[in-house]
Amino acid sequence: MASDTIHRVSVVIPIYGNAASLPELFERLEAVARQVQEMDVELEAVFVDDGSADCSFSLISEFRSRSPISVTAIRLSRNFGGVNAIKVGLRYATGGAAVIMAADLQDPPEQLPMMIAEWLEGHSFVVCERSTRTREDGFIVRITSRAYHTMVRWLIIPQYPPGGFDMMLVDRQIMEYLRDSAKAMYPQILALWLGFEPRILYYDRPSRPHGRSQWSTKKRVAAFSDVLFGYSSAPIQAATLVGAFVAAGSLAFACVVLVARLTGSTTVPGYAVLAILISSLSGLILIILGVLGQYIWRIYDEISGRPDAVVAVELLADAPVAD
């Protein structure tokens, strides 16, 4: 039986070169919107075009003009990255909860009713953990993804799901922390870091029906660096321990040399040992300086006053429905 309260859930979808998958995504979102209407839930779609070079934004604008779904279309002035696109989308979301999902259809829209049902039952944080990966990911992607998830669990969030996740639902309370967070703070990691207990749903990750992944090795490394240096002090602690170990070793070696000198048993030192020591210590110093530089850069980036992203075009949906 329908209630007098209509809830609104915002679906935040960052877009970057997804023109091929958008028509099918629109169709499936409309089907899901009709399904959740029976749960007294209105679906709002917030698309954030992160500087796509294709016709993605034109397709979104056309969908907005004809779709029964409430649609907000945002276009950024250039590519600012998926994290910043998500943060922008959360700032435009008007629902009592928001779902973050990808536009490549590897985050199935059909998961939305189950996630919303959990939210209506009182769960403020719902994640969809991948129970399987597709063969198209390849051996290298599988290994690096597993290593990434293991490192996150080991160094940052012990309760991080072993299979990893991207698609998640957060209520208004968590949304406020995510949209106002520091730069390069990944929403999925931050939501777990906040301490909210996630309700985990499992799904088999489908193959990508259109195009190829633009998640390159360079982007993967950059993402891991942002997560590692943004959430963990482990690198600086490791650098401190290595520095202390080297200092202790140097002191012990100095004592040995001094004793040999005082006893008269010293010999003319060889250049090979000297060259190895100098090159090893120089490399260690550069590594430690690089670790420090990673943290210093993030401090500078945070206090520089630059915006996370610049909105070039905004096409707003209708006035929100009261929750």
PDB file of C-alpha atoms in Angstrom:
ATOM      1  CA  MET A   1       0.000   0.000   0.000  1.00  0.00           C
ATOM      2  CA  ALA A   2       1.367   3.373  -0.992  1.00  0.00           C
ATOM      3  CA  SER A   3       2.270   5.832   1.744  1.00  0.00           C
ATOM      4  CA  ASP A   4       1.832   9.590   1.818  1.00  0.00           C
ATOM      5  CA  THR A   5       5.609  10.183   1.820  1.00  0.00           C
ATOM      6  CA  ILE A   6       7.503  10.184  -1.460  1.00  0.00           C
ATOM      7  CA  HIS A   7      11.227   9.639  -1.070  1.00  0.00           C
ATOM      8  CA  ARG A   8      13.737  10.863  -3.615  1.00  0.00           C
ATOM      9  CA  VAL A   9      16.980   9.063  -4.414  1.00  0.00           C
ATOM     10  CA  SER A  10      19.606  10.772  -6.555  1.00  0.00           C
ATOM     11  CA  VAL A  11      21.731   8.667  -8.893  1.00  0.00           C
ATOM     12  CA  VAL A  12      25.068  10.430  -9.480  1.00  0.00           C
ATOM     13  CA  ILE A  13      26.771   9.276 -12.679  1.00  0.00           C
ATOM     14  CA  PRO A  14      30.117  10.718 -13.845  1.00  0.00           C
ATOM     15  CA  ILE A  15      30.481  10.671 -17.623  1.00  0.00           C
ATOM     16  CA  TYR A  16      33.675  10.598 -19.657  1.00  0.00           C
ATOM     17  CA  GLY A  17      33.413   9.445 -23.250  1.00  0.00           C
ATOM     18  CA  ASN A  18      30.420   7.158 -22.645  1.00  0.00           C
ATOM     19  CA  ALA A  19      28.310   8.104 -25.666  1.00  0.00           C
ATOM     20  CA  ALA A  20      28.088   4.490 -26.850  1.00  0.00           C
ATOM     21  CA  SER A  21      26.648   3.174 -23.581  1.00  0.00           C
ATOM     22  CA  LEU A  22      24.341   6.093 -22.726  1.00  0.00           C
ATOM     23  CA  PRO A  23      21.258   5.082 -24.801  1.00  0.00           C
ATOM     24  CA  GLU A  24      21.092   1.680 -23.098  1.00  0.00           C
ATOM     25  CA  LEU A  25      21.789   3.272 -19.721  1.00  0.00           C
ATOM     26  CA  PHE A  26      18.888   5.705 -20.205  1.00  0.00           C
ATOM     27  CA  GLU A  27      16.530   2.867 -21.103  1.00  0.00           C
ATOM     28  CA  ARG A  28      17.498   0.785 -18.093  1.00  0.00           C
ATOM     29  CA  LEU A  29      17.286   3.762 -15.730  1.00  0.00           C
ATOM     30  CA  GLU A  30      13.736   4.490 -16.878  1.00  0.00           C
ATOM     31  CA  ALA A  31      12.785   0.855 -16.274  1.00  0.00           C
ATOM     32  CA  VAL A  32      14.277   0.994 -12.793  1.00  0.00           C
ATOM     33  CA  ALA A  33      12.523   4.306 -12.095  1.00  0.00           C
ATOM     34  CA  ARG A  34       9.154   2.691 -12.857  1.00  0.00           C
ATOM     35  CA  GLN A  35      10.054  -0.201 -10.591  1.00  0.00           C
ATOM     36  CA  VAL A  36      10.990   1.930  -7.568  1.00  0.00           C
ATOM     37  CA  GLN A  37       7.839   4.019  -7.959  1.00  0.00           C
ATOM     38  CA  GLU A  38       6.034   1.065  -6.414  1.00  0.00           C
ATOM     39  CA  MET A  39       8.272   1.609  -3.365  1.00  0.00           C
ATOM     40  CA  ASP A  40       7.137   5.261  -3.135  1.00  0.00           C
ATOM     41  CA  VAL A  41      10.529   6.397  -4.385  1.00  0.00           C
ATOM     42  CA  GLU A  42      11.215   8.970  -7.071  1.00  0.00           C
ATOM     43  CA  LEU A  43      14.473   8.579  -8.968  1.00  0.00           C
ATOM     44  CA  GLU A  44      16.597  11.602  -9.836  1.00  0.00           C
ATOM     45  CA  ALA A  45      19.518  11.271 -12.240  1.00  0.00           C
ATOM     46  CA  VAL A  46      22.490  13.638 -11.919  1.00  0.00           C
ATOM     47  CA  PHE A  47      24.861  13.325 -14.865  1.00  0.00           C
ATOM     48  CA  VAL A  48      28.239  15.070 -14.665  1.00  0.00           C
ATOM     49  CA  ASP A  49      30.072  15.216 -17.992  1.00  0.00           C
ATOM     50  CA  ASP A  50      33.751  15.358 -17.067  1.00  0.00           C
ATOM     51  CA  GLY A  51      34.935  17.089 -20.245  1.00  0.00           C
ATOM     52  CA  SER A  52      34.022  14.362 -22.734  1.00  0.00           C
ATOM     53  CA  ALA A  53      35.257  14.846 -26.290  1.00  0.00           C
ATOM     54  CA  ASP A  54      32.324  12.920 -27.792  1.00  0.00           C
ATOM     55  CA  CYS A  55      28.598  13.707 -27.924  1.00  0.00           C
ATOM     56  CA  SER A  56      27.855  12.486 -24.385  1.00  0.00           C
ATOM     57  CA  PHE A  57      26.495  15.787 -23.119  1.00  0.00           C
ATOM     58  CA  SER A  58      24.230  16.215 -26.156  1.00  0.00           C
ATOM     59  CA  LEU A  59      22.736  12.784 -25.513  1.00  0.00           C
ATOM     60  CA  ILE A  60      22.206  13.622 -21.841  1.00  0.00           C
ATOM     61  CA  SER A  61      20.521  16.908 -22.742  1.00  0.00           C
ATOM     62  CA  GLU A  62      18.212  15.143 -25.184  1.00  0.00           C
ATOM     63  CA  PHE A  63      17.359  12.501 -22.583  1.00  0.00           C
ATOM     64  CA  ARG A  64      16.613  15.219 -20.050  1.00  0.00           C
ATOM     65  CA  SER A  65      14.132  16.908 -22.389  1.00  0.00           C
ATOM     66  CA  ARG A  66      12.065  13.776 -23.035  1.00  0.00           C
ATOM     67  CA  SER A  67      12.490  11.527 -20.012  1.00  0.00           C
ATOM     68  CA  PRO A  68       9.914  11.239 -17.230  1.00  0.00           C
ATOM     69  CA  ILE A  69      12.835  10.977 -14.802  1.00  0.00           C
ATOM     70  CA  SER A  70      14.009  14.147 -13.082  1.00  0.00           C
ATOM     71  CA  VAL A  71      17.394  14.794 -14.729  1.00  0.00           C
ATOM     72  CA  THR A  72      20.142  17.275 -13.888  1.00  0.00           C
ATOM     73  CA  ALA A  73      22.864  17.604 -16.516  1.00  0.00           C
ATOM     74  CA  ILE A  74      26.211  19.184 -15.614  1.00  0.00           C
ATOM     75  CA  ARG A  75      29.117  19.768 -17.955  1.00  0.00           C
ATOM     76  CA  LEU A  76      32.561  20.562 -16.553  1.00  0.00           C
ATOM     77  CA  SER A  77      34.879  22.943 -18.392  1.00  0.00           C
ATOM     78  CA  ARG A  78      37.508  20.198 -18.825  1.00  0.00           C
ATOM     79  CA  ASN A  79      38.434  16.788 -17.510  1.00  0.00           C
ATOM     80  CA  PHE A  80      38.920  17.087 -13.744  1.00  0.00           C
ATOM     81  CA  GLY A  81      38.806  13.363 -12.931  1.00  0.00           C
ATOM     82  CA  GLY A  82      36.071  11.028 -11.790  1.00  0.00           C
ATOM     83  CA  VAL A  83      36.468  11.835  -8.080  1.00  0.00           C
ATOM     84  CA  ASN A  84      35.847  15.529  -8.603  1.00  0.00           C
ATOM     85  CA  ALA A  85      32.968  14.799 -10.972  1.00  0.00           C
ATOM     86  CA  ILE A  86      31.324  12.703  -8.255  1.00  0.00           C
ATOM     87  CA  LYS A  87      31.767  15.484  -5.694  1.00  0.00           C
ATOM     88  CA  VAL A  88      30.148  17.963  -8.081  1.00  0.00           C
ATOM     89  CA  GLY A  89      27.253  15.576  -8.660  1.00  0.00           C
ATOM     90  CA  LEU A  90      26.690  15.168  -4.923  1.00  0.00           C
ATOM     91  CA  ARG A  91      26.422  18.944  -4.569  1.00  0.00           C
ATOM     92  CA  TYR A  92      23.568  18.960  -7.078  1.00  0.00           C
ATOM     93  CA  ALA A  93      21.827  15.887  -5.634  1.00  0.00           C
ATOM     94  CA  THR A  94      18.531  16.734  -3.932  1.00  0.00           C
ATOM     95  CA  GLY A  95      17.519  13.277  -2.712  1.00  0.00           C
ATOM     96  CA  GLY A  96      17.505  11.927   0.794  1.00  0.00           C
ATOM     97  CA  ALA A  97      20.084   9.425  -0.425  1.00  0.00           C
ATOM     98  CA  ALA A  98      22.462   9.221  -3.363  1.00  0.00           C
ATOM     99  CA  VAL A  99      23.745   6.302  -5.395  1.00  0.00           C
ATOM    100  CA  ILE A 100      27.149   6.616  -7.065  1.00  0.00           C
ATOM    101  CA  MET A 101      27.549   4.440 -10.139  1.00  0.00           C
ATOM    102  CA  ALA A 102      29.501   4.277 -13.390  1.00  0.00           C
ATOM    103  CA  ALA A 103      28.068   4.916 -16.839  1.00  0.00           C
ATOM    104  CA  ASP A 104      29.718   1.966 -18.624  1.00  0.00           C
ATOM    105  CA  LEU A 105      26.976  -0.481 -17.492  1.00  0.00           C
ATOM    106  CA  GLN A 106      29.413  -2.550 -15.444  1.00  0.00           C
ATOM    107  CA  ASP A 107      27.534  -1.140 -12.472  1.00  0.00           C
ATOM    108  CA  PRO A 108      24.117  -2.632 -13.305  1.00  0.00           C
ATOM    109  CA  PRO A 109      21.228  -0.173 -12.798  1.00  0.00           C
ATOM    110  CA  GLU A 110      19.126  -3.175 -11.781  1.00  0.00           C
ATOM    111  CA  GLN A 111      20.972  -3.123  -8.437  1.00  0.00           C
ATOM    112  CA  LEU A 112      19.235   0.144  -7.544  1.00  0.00           C
ATOM    113  CA  PRO A 113      15.923  -1.302  -6.245  1.00  0.00           C
ATOM    114  CA  MET A 114      17.753  -3.641  -3.874  1.00  0.00           C
ATOM    115  CA  MET A 115      19.973  -0.834  -2.617  1.00  0.00           C
ATOM    116  CA  ILE A 116      17.013   1.491  -2.136  1.00  0.00           C
ATOM    117  CA  ALA A 117      15.094  -1.226  -0.294  1.00  0.00           C
ATOM    118  CA  GLU A 118      17.989  -1.524   2.161  1.00  0.00           C
ATOM    119  CA  TRP A 119      17.984   2.251   2.625  1.00  0.00           C
ATOM    120  CA  LEU A 120      14.254   2.284   3.316  1.00  0.00           C
ATOM    121  CA  GLU A 121      14.849  -0.363   5.962  1.00  0.00           C
ATOM    122  CA  GLY A 122      17.243   1.961   7.764  1.00  0.00           C
ATOM    123  CA  HIS A 123      20.686   1.265   6.295  1.00  0.00           C
ATOM    124  CA  SER A 124      22.448   4.573   5.655  1.00  0.00           C
ATOM    125  CA  PHE A 125      25.360   3.030   3.747  1.00  0.00           C
ATOM    126  CA  VAL A 126      24.928   0.284   1.140  1.00  0.00           C
ATOM    127  CA  VAL A 127      27.709  -1.016  -1.100  1.00  0.00           C
ATOM    128  CA  CYS A 128      27.710  -3.457  -4.006  1.00  0.00           C
ATOM    129  CA  GLU A 129      30.754  -5.694  -3.775  1.00  0.00           C
ATOM    130  CA  ARG A 130      31.995  -7.424  -6.903  1.00  0.00           C
ATOM    131  CA  SER A 131      31.938 -11.170  -6.308  1.00  0.00           C
ATOM    132  CA  THR A 132      33.439 -11.917  -9.740  1.00  0.00           C
ATOM    133  CA  ARG A 133      35.360 -10.011 -12.389  1.00  0.00           C
ATOM    134  CA  THR A 134      34.993 -10.345 -16.153  1.00  0.00           C
ATOM    135  CA  ARG A 135      37.551 -12.106 -18.332  1.00  0.00           C
ATOM    136  CA  GLU A 136      38.070  -8.948 -20.353  1.00  0.00           C
ATOM    137  CA  ASP A 137      39.910  -7.412 -17.394  1.00  0.00           C
ATOM    138  CA  GLY A 138      42.915  -9.562 -18.170  1.00  0.00           C
ATOM    139  CA  PHE A 139      45.484 -11.183 -15.906  1.00  0.00           C
ATOM    140  CA  ILE A 140      47.435  -7.988 -15.145  1.00  0.00           C
ATOM    141  CA  VAL A 141      44.286  -6.053 -14.211  1.00  0.00           C
ATOM    142  CA  ARG A 142      43.120  -8.867 -11.947  1.00  0.00           C
ATOM    143  CA  ILE A 143      46.471  -9.068 -10.154  1.00  0.00           C
ATOM    144  CA  THR A 144      46.862  -5.303  -9.727  1.00  0.00           C
ATOM    145  CA  SER A 145      43.264  -4.953  -8.538  1.00  0.00           C
ATOM    146  CA  ARG A 146      43.742  -7.703  -5.979  1.00  0.00           C
ATOM    147  CA  ALA A 147      46.992  -6.087  -4.824  1.00  0.00           C
ATOM    148  CA  TYR A 148      45.248  -2.718  -4.539  1.00  0.00           C
ATOM    149  CA  HIS A 149      42.391  -4.113  -2.453  1.00  0.00           C
ATOM    150  CA  THR A 150      44.854  -5.977  -0.219  1.00  0.00           C
ATOM    151  CA  MET A 151      46.941  -2.847   0.358  1.00  0.00           C
ATOM    152  CA  VAL A 152      43.846  -0.800   1.176  1.00  0.00           C
ATOM    153  CA  ARG A 153      42.742  -3.408   3.729  1.00  0.00           C
ATOM    154  CA  TRP A 154      46.233  -3.686   5.190  1.00  0.00           C
ATOM    155  CA  LEU A 155      47.234  -0.028   5.369  1.00  0.00           C
ATOM    156  CA  ILE A 156      44.012   1.994   5.512  1.00  0.00           C
ATOM    157  CA  ILE A 157      40.629   0.304   6.042  1.00  0.00           C
ATOM    158  CA  PRO A 158      40.698  -3.245   7.464  1.00  0.00           C
ATOM    159  CA  GLN A 159      36.961  -3.671   6.742  1.00  0.00           C
ATOM    160  CA  TYR A 160      37.351  -2.804   3.041  1.00  0.00           C
ATOM    161  CA  PRO A 161      35.523  -5.500   1.014  1.00  0.00           C
ATOM    162  CA  PRO A 162      37.997  -8.022  -0.480  1.00  0.00           C
ATOM    163  CA  GLY A 163      36.370  -7.811  -3.906  1.00  0.00           C
ATOM    164  CA  GLY A 164      36.300  -4.029  -3.932  1.00  0.00           C
ATOM    165  CA  PHE A 165      33.379  -1.827  -4.872  1.00  0.00           C
ATOM    166  CA  ASP A 166      32.497   1.332  -6.774  1.00  0.00           C
ATOM    167  CA  MET A 167      28.700   1.368  -6.695  1.00  0.00           C
ATOM    168  CA  MET A 168      27.298   2.540  -3.375  1.00  0.00           C
ATOM    169  CA  LEU A 169      24.367   4.293  -1.723  1.00  0.00           C
ATOM    170  CA  VAL A 170      24.837   6.898   1.007  1.00  0.00           C
ATOM    171  CA  ASP A 171      22.229   8.879   2.891  1.00  0.00           C
ATOM    172  CA  ARG A 172      22.180  12.659   3.316  1.00  0.00           C
ATOM    173  CA  GLN A 173      24.386  12.610   6.426  1.00  0.00           C
ATOM    174  CA  ILE A 174      27.234  10.813   4.657  1.00  0.00           C
ATOM    175  CA  MET A 175      26.735  12.842   1.471  1.00  0.00           C
ATOM    176  CA  GLU A 176      27.634  16.027   3.314  1.00  0.00           C
ATOM    177  CA  TYR A 177      31.015  14.613   4.313  1.00  0.00           C
ATOM    178  CA  LEU A 178      31.771  13.328   0.813  1.00  0.00           C
ATOM    179  CA  ARG A 179      30.899  16.449  -1.147  1.00  0.00           C
ATOM    180  CA  ASP A 180      32.808  18.754   1.238  1.00  0.00           C
ATOM    181  CA  SER A 181      35.835  16.490   1.624  1.00  0.00           C
ATOM    182  CA  ALA A 182      39.441  17.307   0.822  1.00  0.00           C
ATOM    183  CA  LYS A 183      40.767  17.009  -2.710  1.00  0.00           C
ATOM    184  CA  ALA A 184      41.723  13.590  -4.065  1.00  0.00           C
ATOM    185  CA  MET A 185      39.694  11.904  -1.349  1.00  0.00           C
ATOM    186  CA  TYR A 186      38.036   8.892  -2.945  1.00  0.00           C
ATOM    187  CA  PRO A 187      34.358   8.718  -1.914  1.00  0.00           C
ATOM    188  CA  GLN A 188      34.300   4.942  -1.441  1.00  0.00           C
ATOM    189  CA  ILE A 189      37.330   4.968   0.866  1.00  0.00           C
ATOM    190  CA  LEU A 190      36.177   8.044   2.761  1.00  0.00           C
ATOM    191  CA  ALA A 191      32.691   6.603   3.361  1.00  0.00           C
ATOM    192  CA  LEU A 192      34.250   3.552   5.010  1.00  0.00           C
ATOM    193  CA  TRP A 193      36.796   5.673   6.885  1.00  0.00           C
ATOM    194  CA  LEU A 194      33.959   7.667   8.463  1.00  0.00           C
ATOM    195  CA  GLY A 195      33.032   4.557  10.406  1.00  0.00           C
ATOM    196  CA  PHE A 196      29.544   3.844   9.075  1.00  0.00           C
ATOM    197  CA  GLU A 197      28.835   0.108   8.916  1.00  0.00           C
ATOM    198  CA  PRO A 198      28.090  -0.838   5.293  1.00  0.00           C
ATOM    199  CA  ARG A 199      25.306  -3.160   4.209  1.00  0.00           C
ATOM    200  CA  ILE A 200      26.987  -5.295   1.550  1.00  0.00           C
ATOM    201  CA  LEU A 201      25.199  -6.630  -1.521  1.00  0.00           C
ATOM    202  CA  TYR A 202      27.003  -8.943  -3.936  1.00  0.00           C
ATOM    203  CA  TYR A 203      26.807  -9.036  -7.716  1.00  0.00           C
ATOM    204  CA  ASP A 204      28.620 -10.515 -10.690  1.00  0.00           C
ATOM    205  CA  ARG A 205      30.318  -7.760 -12.620  1.00  0.00           C
ATOM    206  CA  PRO A 206      29.119  -7.892 -16.237  1.00  0.00           C
ATOM    207  CA  SER A 207      31.295  -7.378 -19.283  1.00  0.00           C
ATOM    208  CA  ARG A 208      31.566  -3.937 -20.779  1.00  0.00           C
ATOM    209  CA  PRO A 209      29.055  -3.893 -23.668  1.00  0.00           C
ATOM    210  CA  HIS A 210      30.464  -0.804 -25.375  1.00  0.00           C
ATOM    211  CA  GLY A 211      33.956   0.557 -25.894  1.00  0.00           C
ATOM    212  CA  ARG A 212      37.059  -0.027 -23.823  1.00  0.00           C
ATOM    213  CA  SER A 213      38.021   0.986 -20.334  1.00  0.00           C
ATOM    214  CA  GLN A 214      39.801   4.337 -20.116  1.00  0.00           C
ATOM    215  CA  TRP A 215      41.158   3.375 -16.717  1.00  0.00           C
ATOM    216  CA  SER A 216      44.803   3.181 -17.843  1.00  0.00           C
ATOM    217  CA  THR A 217      47.764   1.909 -15.840  1.00  0.00           C
ATOM    218  CA  LYS A 218      48.849   5.503 -15.280  1.00  0.00           C
ATOM    219  CA  LYS A 219      45.445   6.365 -13.812  1.00  0.00           C
ATOM    220  CA  ARG A 220      45.499   3.245 -11.640  1.00  0.00           C
ATOM    221  CA  VAL A 221      48.885   4.177 -10.208  1.00  0.00           C
ATOM    222  CA  ALA A 222      47.739   7.767  -9.626  1.00  0.00           C
ATOM    223  CA  ALA A 223      44.580   6.544  -7.894  1.00  0.00           C
ATOM    224  CA  PHE A 224      46.539   4.233  -5.636  1.00  0.00           C
ATOM    225  CA  SER A 225      48.949   7.059  -4.780  1.00  0.00           C
ATOM    226  CA  ASP A 226      46.056   9.364  -3.890  1.00  0.00           C
ATOM    227  CA  VAL A 227      44.506   6.728  -1.649  1.00  0.00           C
ATOM    228  CA  LEU A 228      47.802   5.748  -0.026  1.00  0.00           C
ATOM    229  CA  PHE A 229      49.120   9.248   0.662  1.00  0.00           C
ATOM    230  CA  GLY A 230      45.672  10.691   1.307  1.00  0.00           C
ATOM    231  CA  TYR A 231      44.586   8.205   3.972  1.00  0.00           C
ATOM    232  CA  SER A 232      47.682   6.549   5.386  1.00  0.00           C
ATOM    233  CA  SER A 233      50.825   7.637   7.218  1.00  0.00           C
ATOM    234  CA  ALA A 234      52.464   4.281   6.449  1.00  0.00           C
ATOM    235  CA  PRO A 235      54.857   5.664   3.763  1.00  0.00           C
ATOM    236  CA  ILE A 236      56.288   8.338   6.032  1.00  0.00           C
ATOM    237  CA  GLN A 237      56.521   5.851   8.899  1.00  0.00           C
ATOM    238  CA  ALA A 238      58.336   3.390   6.645  1.00  0.00           C
ATOM    239  CA  ALA A 239      60.724   6.127   5.501  1.00  0.00           C
ATOM    240  CA  THR A 240      61.419   7.016   9.135  1.00  0.00           C
ATOM    241  CA  LEU A 241      62.138   3.393  10.047  1.00  0.00           C
ATOM    242  CA  VAL A 242      64.441   2.902   7.053  1.00  0.00           C
ATOM    243  CA  GLY A 243      66.236   6.144   7.894  1.00  0.00           C
ATOM    244  CA  ALA A 244      66.691   5.020  11.498  1.00  0.00           C
ATOM    245  CA  PHE A 245      67.989   1.618  10.347  1.00  0.00           C
ATOM    246  CA  VAL A 246      70.488   3.214   7.964  1.00  0.00           C
ATOM    247  CA  ALA A 247      71.597   5.684  10.651  1.00  0.00           C
ATOM    248  CA  ALA A 248      72.152   2.812  13.101  1.00  0.00           C
ATOM    249  CA  GLY A 249      74.094   0.879  10.466  1.00  0.00           C
ATOM    250  CA  SER A 250      76.215   3.923   9.653  1.00  0.00           C
ATOM    251  CA  LEU A 251      76.995   4.430  13.342  1.00  0.00           C
ATOM    252  CA  ALA A 252      78.007   0.784  13.723  1.00  0.00           C
ATOM    253  CA  PHE A 253      80.208   0.988  10.631  1.00  0.00           C
ATOM    254  CA  ALA A 254      81.842   4.167  11.978  1.00  0.00           C
ATOM    255  CA  CYS A 255      82.619   2.377  15.225  1.00  0.00           C
ATOM    256  CA  VAL A 256      84.229  -0.487  13.334  1.00  0.00           C
ATOM    257  CA  VAL A 257      86.363   1.921  11.303  1.00  0.00           C
ATOM    258  CA  LEU A 258      87.384   3.830  14.441  1.00  0.00           C
ATOM    259  CA  VAL A 259      88.410   0.652  16.278  1.00  0.00           C
ATOM    260  CA  ALA A 260      90.379  -0.522  13.247  1.00  0.00           C
ATOM    261  CA  ARG A 261      92.115   2.820  13.091  1.00  0.00           C
ATOM    262  CA  LEU A 262      93.035   2.838  16.770  1.00  0.00           C
ATOM    263  CA  THR A 263      94.362  -0.729  16.669  1.00  0.00           C
ATOM    264  CA  GLY A 264      96.351  -0.057  13.525  1.00  0.00           C
ATOM    265  CA  SER A 265      94.649  -2.817  11.546  1.00  0.00           C
ATOM    266  CA  THR A 266      93.048  -0.515   8.989  1.00  0.00           C
ATOM    267  CA  THR A 267      93.927  -0.842   5.332  1.00  0.00           C
ATOM    268  CA  VAL A 268      93.578   1.490   2.391  1.00  0.00           C
ATOM    269  CA  PRO A 269      89.836   1.524   1.603  1.00  0.00           C
ATOM    270  CA  GLY A 270      88.637   0.547  -1.829  1.00  0.00           C
ATOM    271  CA  TYR A 271      86.713   2.838  -4.121  1.00  0.00           C
ATOM    272  CA  ALA A 272      84.076   0.171  -4.849  1.00  0.00           C
ATOM    273  CA  VAL A 273      82.800   0.128  -1.268  1.00  0.00           C
ATOM    274  CA  LEU A 274      82.791   3.912  -1.135  1.00  0.00           C
ATOM    275  CA  ALA A 275      80.886   4.193  -4.428  1.00  0.00           C
ATOM    276  CA  ILE A 276      78.288   1.625  -3.324  1.00  0.00           C
ATOM    277  CA  LEU A 277      77.705   3.414  -0.029  1.00  0.00           C
ATOM    278  CA  ILE A 278      77.368   6.825  -1.642  1.00  0.00           C
ATOM    279  CA  SER A 279      75.003   5.658  -4.396  1.00  0.00           C
ATOM    280  CA  SER A 280      72.858   3.606  -1.991  1.00  0.00           C
ATOM    281  CA  LEU A 281      72.502   6.413   0.532  1.00  0.00           C
ATOM    282  CA  SER A 282      71.829   8.961  -2.218  1.00  0.00           C
ATOM    283  CA  GLY A 283      69.065   6.775  -3.631  1.00  0.00           C
ATOM    284  CA  LEU A 284      67.560   6.319  -0.177  1.00  0.00           C
ATOM    285  CA  ILE A 285      67.614  10.074   0.433  1.00  0.00           C
ATOM    286  CA  LEU A 286      65.862  10.722  -2.896  1.00  0.00           C
ATOM    287  CA  ILE A 287      63.181   8.134  -2.110  1.00  0.00           C
ATOM    288  CA  ILE A 288      62.506   9.695   1.290  1.00  0.00           C
ATOM    289  CA  LEU A 289      62.380  13.159  -0.284  1.00  0.00           C
ATOM    290  CA  GLY A 290      59.896  11.806  -2.830  1.00  0.00           C
ATOM    291  CA  VAL A 291      57.660  10.453  -0.070  1.00  0.00           C
ATOM    292  CA  LEU A 292      57.798  13.795   1.723  1.00  0.00           C
ATOM    293  CA  GLY A 293      57.054  15.552  -1.559  1.00  0.00           C
ATOM    294  CA  GLN A 294      53.882  13.502  -2.044  1.00  0.00           C
ATOM    295  CA  TYR A 295      52.525  14.694   1.285  1.00  0.00           C
ATOM    296  CA  ILE A 296      53.714  18.286   0.777  1.00  0.00           C
ATOM    297  CA  TRP A 297      52.065  18.442  -2.651  1.00  0.00           C
ATOM    298  CA  ARG A 298      48.742  17.341  -1.206  1.00  0.00           C
ATOM    299  CA  ILE A 299      49.026  19.980   1.513  1.00  0.00           C
ATOM    300  CA  TYR A 300      49.720  22.647  -1.104  1.00  0.00           C
ATOM    301  CA  ASP A 301      46.921  21.436  -3.360  1.00  0.00           C
ATOM    302  CA  GLU A 302      44.480  21.569  -0.451  1.00  0.00           C
ATOM    303  CA  ILE A 303      45.357  25.124   0.677  1.00  0.00           C
ATOM    304  CA  SER A 304      45.863  26.599  -2.796  1.00  0.00           C
ATOM    305  CA  GLY A 305      42.222  27.659  -3.046  1.00  0.00           C
ATOM    306  CA  ARG A 306      41.707  26.131  -6.492  1.00  0.00           C
ATOM    307  CA  PRO A 307      38.238  24.617  -7.031  1.00  0.00           C
ATOM    308  CA  ASP A 308      37.756  20.869  -7.353  1.00  0.00           C
ATOM    309  CA  ALA A 309      36.118  21.424 -10.724  1.00  0.00           C
ATOM    310  CA  VAL A 310      34.634  24.203 -12.837  1.00  0.00           C
ATOM    311  CA  VAL A 311      31.040  23.883 -14.044  1.00  0.00           C
ATOM    312  CA  ALA A 312      30.617  25.197 -17.588  1.00  0.00           C
ATOM    313  CA  VAL A 313      26.961  24.268 -18.188  1.00  0.00           C
ATOM    314  CA  GLU A 314      24.235  23.269 -15.765  1.00  0.00           C
ATOM    315  CA  LEU A 315      20.764  22.081 -16.714  1.00  0.00           C
ATOM    316  CA  LEU A 316      18.859  21.719 -13.469  1.00  0.00           C
ATOM    317  CA  ALA A 317      15.973  19.388 -12.767  1.00  0.00           C
ATOM    318  CA  ASP A 318      12.636  20.463 -11.348  1.00  0.00           C
ATOM    319  CA  ALA A 319      12.216  21.458  -7.720  1.00  0.00           C
ATOM    320  CA  PRO A 320      12.945  18.552  -5.350  1.00  0.00           C
ATOM    321  CA  VAL A 321      10.271  16.481  -3.738  1.00  0.00           C
ATOM    322  CA  ALA A 322      10.145  16.733   0.040  1.00  0.00           C
ATOM    323  CA  ASP A 323      11.438  13.682   1.899  1.00  0.00           C
TER     324      ASP A 323
END
